[in-house]
Amino acid sequence: MQPSERPTVDAAPWVGAVTRVELTVTDADTAQALGSGDVPVLATPRVLALAEAATVGATASRLPPGFTTVGTRIELEHRGATPIGGRVVAEARLAKTDGRKLVFEILVKEGGRVVAEGRVERVIVERARFLAKAMEDRS
């Protein structure tokens, strides 16, 4: 199949789609547990994983079979600490598309307080082709 013959996905109609993912912070989510610090509060890597989960959720049900998205760029400002037992909500809004590239705005809140915000970029790929290329690159 020639590159111009590959199936494409038009994500432009999805702009504005919003998905929320919630987390109640446990010991396993802390900087101490994840090795990103020595305090028992929500770890930045866990905030990032939560934000990415929200972006995946925003597209998962919209993609045709055989397609997925992969993360390519992340900008995250972790602005406030959330202790064990705190409940955070990560919201991902698809802000724009550019061909296969999807740009999400991320907002993470604990109650009314913003604890993190940023941007996540993902790219739409054909799952089988992407995995084949990943294995080929190992050779």
Coordinates of N, CA, C and O in Angstrom, one line a residue:
M1 N 0.9 -1.2 0.0 CA 0.0 0.0 0.0 C 0.9 1.2 0.0 O 1.8 1.4 0.8
Q2 N 0.7 2.1 -0.9 CA 1.4 3.4 -1.0 C 1.0 4.3 0.1 O -0.2 4.3 0.6
P3 N 1.9 5.2 0.6 CA 1.5 6.2 1.7 C 0.2 6.9 1.4 O -0.6 7.1 2.2
S4 N 0.0 7.3 0.1 CA -1.2 8.1 -0.2 C -2.5 7.2 -0.2 O -3.6 7.7 -0.2
E5 N -2.3 5.9 -0.2 CA -3.4 5.0 -0.2 C -3.8 4.5 1.2 O -4.8 3.8 1.4
R6 N -3.0 4.9 2.2 CA -3.3 4.5 3.6 C -4.5 5.1 4.1 O -4.8 6.3 3.8
P7 N -5.3 4.4 4.9 CA -6.5 4.9 5.4 C -6.2 6.1 6.4 O -5.1 6.1 7.0
T8 N -7.0 7.1 6.4 CA -6.8 8.3 7.3 C -8.0 8.4 8.2 O -9.1 7.9 7.9
V9 N -7.8 9.2 9.2 CA -8.9 9.5 10.2 C -9.0 11.0 10.2 O -8.0 11.7 10.5
D10 N -10.2 11.5 10.0 CA -10.5 12.9 10.1 C -10.9 13.2 11.5 O -12.1 13.0 11.9
A11 N -10.1 13.8 12.4 CA -10.4 14.1 13.7 C -10.9 15.5 13.9 O -11.4 15.8 15.1
A12 N -11.0 16.3 12.9 CA -11.4 17.7 13.1 C -12.8 17.8 13.7 O -13.0 18.7 14.5
P13 N -13.8 16.9 13.4 CA -15.1 17.0 14.0 C -15.1 16.8 15.5 O -16.0 17.1 16.2
W14 N -14.0 16.2 16.0 CA -13.9 15.9 17.5 C -13.4 17.1 18.3 O -13.4 17.0 19.5
V15 N -13.0 18.1 17.7 CA -12.5 19.3 18.4 C -13.5 19.8 19.4 O -14.7 19.9 19.1
G16 N -13.1 20.0 20.6 CA -14.1 20.4 21.7 C -14.5 19.2 22.6 O -15.0 19.4 23.6
A17 N -14.2 18.0 22.1 CA -14.5 16.8 23.0 C -13.8 16.9 24.3 O -12.6 17.2 24.4
V18 N -14.5 16.5 25.4 CA -13.9 16.6 26.7 C -14.1 15.2 27.4 O -15.2 14.6 27.3
T19 N -13.1 14.8 28.1 CA -13.1 13.6 28.9 C -12.6 13.9 30.3 O -11.6 14.6 30.4
R20 N -13.1 13.3 31.3 CA -12.7 13.5 32.7 C -12.3 12.1 33.2 O -13.0 11.1 33.0
V21 N -11.2 12.1 34.0 CA -10.8 10.9 34.7 C -10.5 11.3 36.1 O -9.9 12.3 36.4
E22 N -11.0 10.5 37.1 CA -10.9 10.8 38.5 C -9.9 9.9 39.2 O -9.8 8.7 38.8
L23 N -9.3 10.4 40.3 CA -8.4 9.5 41.1 C -8.5 10.0 42.5 O -8.4 11.2 42.8
T24 N -8.7 9.0 43.4 CA -8.5 9.3 44.8 C -7.1 8.9 45.2 O -6.7 7.7 45.0
V25 N -6.3 9.8 45.7 CA -4.9 9.5 45.9 C -4.7 8.5 47.0 O -5.2 8.6 48.1
T26 N -3.9 7.5 46.7 CA -3.5 6.4 47.7 C -2.0 6.5 47.9 O -1.3 7.2 47.2
D27 N -1.5 5.7 48.8 CA 0.0 5.6 49.0 C 0.7 5.3 47.7 O 1.8 5.8 47.5
A28 N 0.1 4.4 46.8 CA 0.8 4.0 45.6 C 0.9 5.2 44.6 O 1.7 5.1 43.7
D29 N 0.2 6.3 44.8 CA 0.2 7.4 43.9 C 1.2 8.5 44.3 O 1.3 9.5 43.6
T30 N 1.9 8.3 45.4 CA 2.7 9.4 46.0 C 4.1 9.5 45.3 O 4.6 8.5 44.7
A31 N 4.7 10.6 45.6 CA 6.1 10.8 45.1 C 7.0 9.8 45.8 O 7.9 9.3 45.1
Q32 N 6.7 9.5 47.0 CA 7.6 8.5 47.7 C 7.5 7.2 47.0 O 8.5 6.5 46.8
A33 N 6.3 6.7 46.7 CA 6.1 5.4 46.1 C 6.7 5.3 44.6 O 7.2 4.3 44.2
L34 N 6.6 6.4 43.9 CA 7.0 6.4 42.5 C 8.4 6.9 42.3 O 8.9 6.9 41.2
G35 N 9.1 7.3 43.4 CA 10.5 7.6 43.3 C 10.7 9.0 42.7 O 11.9 9.3 42.3
S36 N 9.7 9.9 42.7 CA 9.9 11.2 42.1 C 10.0 12.3 43.2 O 10.0 13.5 43.0
G37 N 10.2 11.8 44.4 CA 10.4 12.7 45.6 C 10.3 11.9 46.9 O 10.1 10.7 46.8
D38 N 10.3 12.6 48.0 CA 10.2 11.9 49.3 C 9.1 12.4 50.2 O 9.1 12.2 51.4
V39 N 8.0 12.9 49.5 CA 6.9 13.4 50.3 C 5.6 12.6 49.9 O 5.5 12.1 48.8
P40 N 4.7 12.4 50.9 CA 3.5 11.5 50.6 C 2.4 12.4 50.0 O 1.3 12.5 50.6
V41 N 2.6 12.9 48.8 CA 1.6 13.6 48.1 C 1.6 13.1 46.7 O 2.5 12.4 46.2
L42 N 0.5 13.4 46.0 CA 0.4 13.0 44.6 C 1.6 13.3 43.8 O 2.0 14.5 43.7
A43 N 2.2 12.3 43.2 CA 3.4 12.5 42.4 C 3.1 13.1 41.0 O 2.1 12.8 40.4
T44 N 4.1 13.9 40.5 CA 3.9 14.5 39.2 C 3.8 13.4 38.1 O 3.0 13.5 37.2
P45 N 4.6 12.3 38.2 CA 4.4 11.3 37.1 C 3.0 10.7 37.1 O 2.5 10.3 36.1
R46 N 2.4 10.6 38.3 CA 1.0 10.1 38.4 C 0.0 11.1 37.8 O -1.0 10.7 37.2
V47 N 0.3 12.4 38.0 CA -0.6 13.4 37.4 C -0.5 13.3 35.9 O -1.5 13.4 35.2
L48 N 0.7 13.1 35.4 CA 0.9 13.0 34.0 C 0.2 11.8 33.4 O -0.5 11.9 32.4
A49 N 0.3 10.7 34.1 CA -0.4 9.4 33.7 C -1.9 9.7 33.7 O -2.6 9.2 32.7
L50 N -2.4 10.4 34.6 CA -3.9 10.7 34.7 C -4.3 11.6 33.5 O -5.3 11.3 32.9
A51 N -3.5 12.6 33.2 CA -3.7 13.4 32.1 C -3.8 12.7 30.8 O -4.6 12.8 30.0
E52 N -2.8 11.8 30.6 CA -2.7 11.0 29.4 C -3.9 10.0 29.3 O -4.5 9.8 28.2
A53 N -4.4 9.5 30.4 CA -5.5 8.6 30.4 C -6.8 9.4 30.0 O -7.6 8.8 29.2
A54 N -6.9 10.6 30.3 CA -8.0 11.4 29.9 C -7.9 11.7 28.4 O -9.0 11.6 27.7
T55 N -6.7 11.9 27.9 CA -6.6 12.1 26.4 C -7.0 10.9 25.6 O -7.6 10.9 24.6
V56 N -6.5 9.7 26.2 CA -6.8 8.4 25.5 C -8.4 8.2 25.5 O -9.0 7.8 24.5
G57 N -9.0 8.5 26.6 CA -10.4 8.4 26.7 C -11.2 9.3 25.8 O -12.3 8.9 25.3
A58 N -10.6 10.4 25.5 CA -11.3 11.4 24.6 C -11.4 10.9 23.1 O -12.3 11.3 22.4
T59 N -10.5 10.0 22.8 CA -10.5 9.5 21.4 C -10.9 8.0 21.2 O -11.2 7.6 20.1
A60 N -10.7 7.2 22.3 CA -10.8 5.8 22.2 C -12.1 5.3 21.5 O -12.1 4.4 20.6
S61 N -13.3 5.9 21.8 CA -14.5 5.4 21.2 C -14.8 6.0 19.8 O -15.7 5.6 19.1
R62 N -14.0 7.0 19.5 CA -14.2 7.6 18.2 C -13.3 7.0 17.0 O -13.6 7.2 15.9
L63 N -12.2 6.4 17.4 CA -11.3 5.9 16.4 C -11.9 4.6 15.7 O -12.5 3.8 16.4
P64 N -11.6 4.5 14.4 CA -12.1 3.3 13.8 C -11.2 2.1 14.2 O -10.1 2.3 14.7
P65 N -11.7 0.9 14.0 CA -10.9 -0.3 14.3 C -9.5 -0.3 13.6 O -9.4 0.2 12.5
G66 N -8.5 -0.7 14.4 CA -7.2 -0.7 13.8 C -6.4 0.5 14.1 O -5.2 0.6 13.7
F67 N -7.0 1.6 14.6 CA -6.3 2.8 14.9 C -6.2 3.0 16.4 O -7.0 2.6 17.2
T68 N -5.2 3.8 16.8 CA -5.0 4.2 18.2 C -4.2 5.5 18.1 O -3.9 6.1 17.1
T69 N -4.0 6.0 19.3 CA -3.1 7.3 19.4 C -1.9 7.0 20.3 O -2.0 6.1 21.2
V70 N -0.8 7.7 20.0 CA 0.4 7.6 20.8 C 0.8 9.0 21.2 O 0.6 9.9 20.5
G71 N 1.3 9.1 22.5 CA 1.7 10.4 23.0 C 3.1 10.8 22.3 O 3.9 10.0 22.1
T72 N 3.2 12.1 22.0 CA 4.4 12.6 21.4 C 5.0 13.8 22.1 O 6.2 14.1 22.0
R73 N 4.2 14.5 22.8 CA 4.7 15.7 23.5 C 3.8 16.0 24.7 O 2.6 15.9 24.6
I74 N 4.5 16.5 25.8 CA 3.7 16.8 27.0 C 4.3 18.0 27.6 O 5.6 18.1 27.8
E75 N 3.5 19.0 28.0 CA 3.9 20.1 28.8 C 3.0 20.1 30.0 O 1.7 20.2 29.9
L76 N 3.5 20.1 31.2 CA 2.7 20.0 32.4 C 3.3 20.9 33.5 O 4.5 20.8 33.8
E77 N 2.4 21.7 34.1 CA 2.8 22.5 35.3 C 2.1 21.9 36.5 O 0.8 22.0 36.5
H78 N 2.8 21.3 37.4 CA 2.2 20.7 38.6 C 2.3 21.8 39.7 O 3.3 22.1 40.2
R79 N 1.1 22.5 40.0 CA 1.1 23.7 40.8 C 0.8 23.5 42.2 O 1.0 24.5 43.0
G80 N 0.2 22.4 42.6 CA -0.2 22.3 44.0 C -0.2 20.8 44.5 O -0.4 19.9 43.7
A81 N 0.1 20.6 45.7 CA 0.2 19.3 46.3 C -1.2 18.8 46.7 O -2.0 19.5 47.2
T82 N -1.4 17.5 46.5 CA -2.6 16.8 46.9 C -2.2 15.6 47.8 O -1.5 14.7 47.4
P83 N -2.7 15.7 49.0 CA -2.3 14.6 50.0 C -3.1 13.3 49.7 O -4.1 13.3 49.0
I84 N -2.6 12.2 50.4 CA -3.3 11.0 50.3 C -4.8 11.2 50.8 O -5.1 11.9 51.7
G85 N -5.7 10.6 50.0 CA -7.1 10.7 50.3 C -7.8 11.8 49.5 O -9.0 11.9 49.4
G86 N -7.0 12.7 48.9 CA -7.5 13.8 48.1 C -8.0 13.2 46.8 O -7.6 12.2 46.3
R87 N -9.1 13.9 46.2 CA -9.6 13.4 45.0 C -9.4 14.4 43.9 O -9.7 15.6 44.0
V88 N -8.7 14.0 42.8 CA -8.4 14.9 41.7 C -9.2 14.4 40.5 O -9.5 13.3 40.3
V89 N -9.5 15.4 39.6 CA -10.2 15.1 38.4 C -9.3 15.8 37.3 O -9.0 17.0 37.3
A90 N -8.9 14.9 36.3 CA -8.2 15.4 35.1 C -9.1 15.5 34.0 O -9.9 14.6 33.7
E91 N -9.1 16.7 33.4 CA -10.0 17.0 32.2 C -9.1 17.2 31.0 O -8.2 18.0 31.1
A92 N -9.4 16.5 29.9 CA -8.7 16.7 28.7 C -9.7 17.2 27.7 O -10.8 16.6 27.5
R93 N -9.4 18.3 27.0 CA -10.2 18.9 26.0 C -9.4 18.9 24.7 O -8.3 19.5 24.6
L94 N -10.0 18.3 23.6 CA -9.3 18.4 22.3 C -9.4 19.8 21.8 O -10.5 20.2 21.4
A95 N -8.3 20.5 21.8 CA -8.3 21.9 21.4 C -8.1 22.1 19.9 O -8.7 23.0 19.4
K96 N -7.3 21.2 19.3 CA -7.1 21.4 17.8 C -6.5 20.1 17.2 O -6.0 19.3 17.9
T97 N -6.7 20.0 15.9 CA -6.1 18.9 15.2 C -5.3 19.5 14.0 O -5.6 20.6 13.5
D98 N -4.3 18.7 13.6 CA -3.5 19.1 12.4 C -3.1 17.8 11.7 O -2.1 17.2 12.1
G99 N -3.9 17.4 10.8 CA -3.7 16.1 10.2 C -3.9 15.0 11.3 O -4.9 14.9 11.9
R100 N -2.9 14.2 11.5 CA -2.9 13.1 12.4 C -2.7 13.6 13.9 O -2.9 12.9 14.8
K101 N -2.2 14.8 14.0 CA -1.8 15.3 15.4 C -3.0 15.9 16.1 O -3.8 16.6 15.5
L102 N -3.1 15.5 17.4 CA -4.2 16.0 18.2 C -3.6 16.7 19.4 O -2.6 16.3 20.0
V103 N -4.1 17.9 19.7 CA -3.6 18.7 20.8 C -4.7 18.9 21.8 O -5.7 19.4 21.5
F104 N -4.3 18.4 23.0 CA -5.3 18.5 24.1 C -4.8 19.5 25.2 O -3.6 19.6 25.5
E105 N -5.8 20.2 25.7 CA -5.5 21.1 26.9 C -5.9 20.3 28.1 O -7.0 19.7 28.1
I106 N -5.1 20.3 29.1 CA -5.3 19.5 30.3 C -5.5 20.4 31.5 O -4.8 21.4 31.7
L107 N -6.4 20.1 32.4 CA -6.7 20.8 33.6 C -6.9 19.7 34.7 O -7.8 18.8 34.5
V108 N -6.2 19.8 35.8 CA -6.4 18.8 36.9 C -6.7 19.6 38.1 O -6.0 20.6 38.5
K109 N -7.9 19.2 38.7 CA -8.4 20.0 39.9 C -8.6 19.1 41.0 O -9.0 17.9 40.9
E110 N -8.5 19.6 42.2 CA -8.9 19.0 43.4 C -10.0 20.0 44.0 O -9.6 21.1 44.5
G111 N -11.2 19.5 43.9 CA -12.3 20.5 44.2 C -12.3 21.6 43.2 O -12.2 21.4 42.0
G112 N -12.3 22.8 43.7 CA -12.2 24.0 42.8 C -10.8 24.5 42.6 O -10.6 25.5 41.9
R113 N -9.8 23.8 43.2 CA -8.4 24.3 43.1 C -7.7 23.6 41.9 O -7.7 22.4 41.8
V114 N -7.0 24.4 41.1 CA -6.3 23.8 40.0 C -4.9 23.3 40.6 O -4.2 24.1 41.2
V115 N -4.6 22.0 40.4 CA -3.4 21.5 40.9 C -2.4 21.3 39.8 O -1.2 21.1 40.0
A116 N -2.9 21.2 38.5 CA -2.0 21.0 37.4 C -2.7 21.4 36.1 O -3.9 21.4 36.0
E117 N -1.9 21.9 35.1 CA -2.4 22.2 33.8 C -1.4 22.0 32.8 O -0.2 22.1 33.1
G118 N -1.8 21.9 31.6 CA -0.8 21.7 30.5 C -1.4 21.3 29.2 O -2.6 21.6 28.9
R119 N -0.5 20.7 28.4 CA -0.9 20.3 27.0 C -0.3 19.0 26.7 O 0.8 18.7 27.1
V120 N -1.1 18.2 26.0 CA -0.6 16.8 25.6 C -0.9 16.7 24.1 O -2.0 17.1 23.7
E121 N 0.1 16.3 23.4 CA -0.1 16.0 21.9 C 0.0 14.5 21.7 O 0.9 13.9 22.3
R122 N -0.9 14.1 20.9 CA -0.9 12.7 20.5 C -1.1 12.6 19.0 O -1.5 13.6 18.4
V123 N -0.7 11.5 18.4 CA -0.8 11.3 17.0 C -1.6 10.0 16.7 O -1.4 9.0 17.4
I124 N -2.5 10.1 15.7 CA -3.2 8.9 15.3 C -2.3 8.0 14.5 O -1.7 8.5 13.5
V125 N -2.3 6.7 14.8 CA -1.5 5.8 14.1 C -2.4 4.5 13.8 O -3.3 4.2 14.5
E126 N -1.9 3.8 12.7 CA -2.5 2.5 12.5 C -1.7 1.5 13.5 O -0.5 1.5 13.4
R127 N -2.4 0.9 14.3 CA -1.8 0.1 15.4 C -0.8 -1.0 14.9 O 0.3 -1.0 15.3
A128 N -1.2 -1.8 13.9 CA -0.4 -2.9 13.4 C 0.9 -2.3 12.8 O 2.0 -2.8 13.0
R129 N 0.7 -1.3 12.0 CA 1.9 -0.6 11.3 C 2.8 0.0 12.3 O 4.0 -0.2 12.2
F130 N 2.3 0.6 13.3 CA 3.1 1.2 14.4 C 3.9 0.2 15.1 O 5.1 0.4 15.3
L131 N 3.3 -0.9 15.5 CA 4.0 -2.0 16.2 C 5.0 -2.7 15.4 O 6.1 -3.0 15.8
A132 N 4.7 -2.9 14.1 CA 5.6 -3.5 13.2 C 6.9 -2.6 13.0 O 8.0 -3.1 13.1
K133 N 6.7 -1.3 12.9 CA 7.8 -0.4 12.8 C 8.6 -0.4 14.1 O 9.8 -0.3 14.1
A134 N 7.9 -0.4 15.2 CA 8.7 -0.4 16.5 C 9.6 -1.7 16.6 O 10.7 -1.6 17.1
M135 N 9.1 -2.8 16.2 CA 9.9 -4.1 16.2 C 11.0 -4.0 15.2 O 12.1 -4.4 15.4
E136 N 10.7 -3.4 14.0 CA 11.7 -3.3 13.0 C 12.9 -2.4 13.5 O 14.0 -2.7 13.2
D137 N 12.6 -1.3 14.2 CA 13.6 -0.4 14.7 C 14.5 -1.1 15.7 O 15.6 -0.6 15.9
R138 N 14.1 -2.2 16.3 CA 15.0 -2.9 17.2 C 16.0 -3.8 16.5 O 17.0 -4.2 17.2
S139 N 15.9 -4.0 15.3 CA 16.8 -4.9 14.5 C 18.1 -4.1 14.2 O 18.2 -3.0 14.1

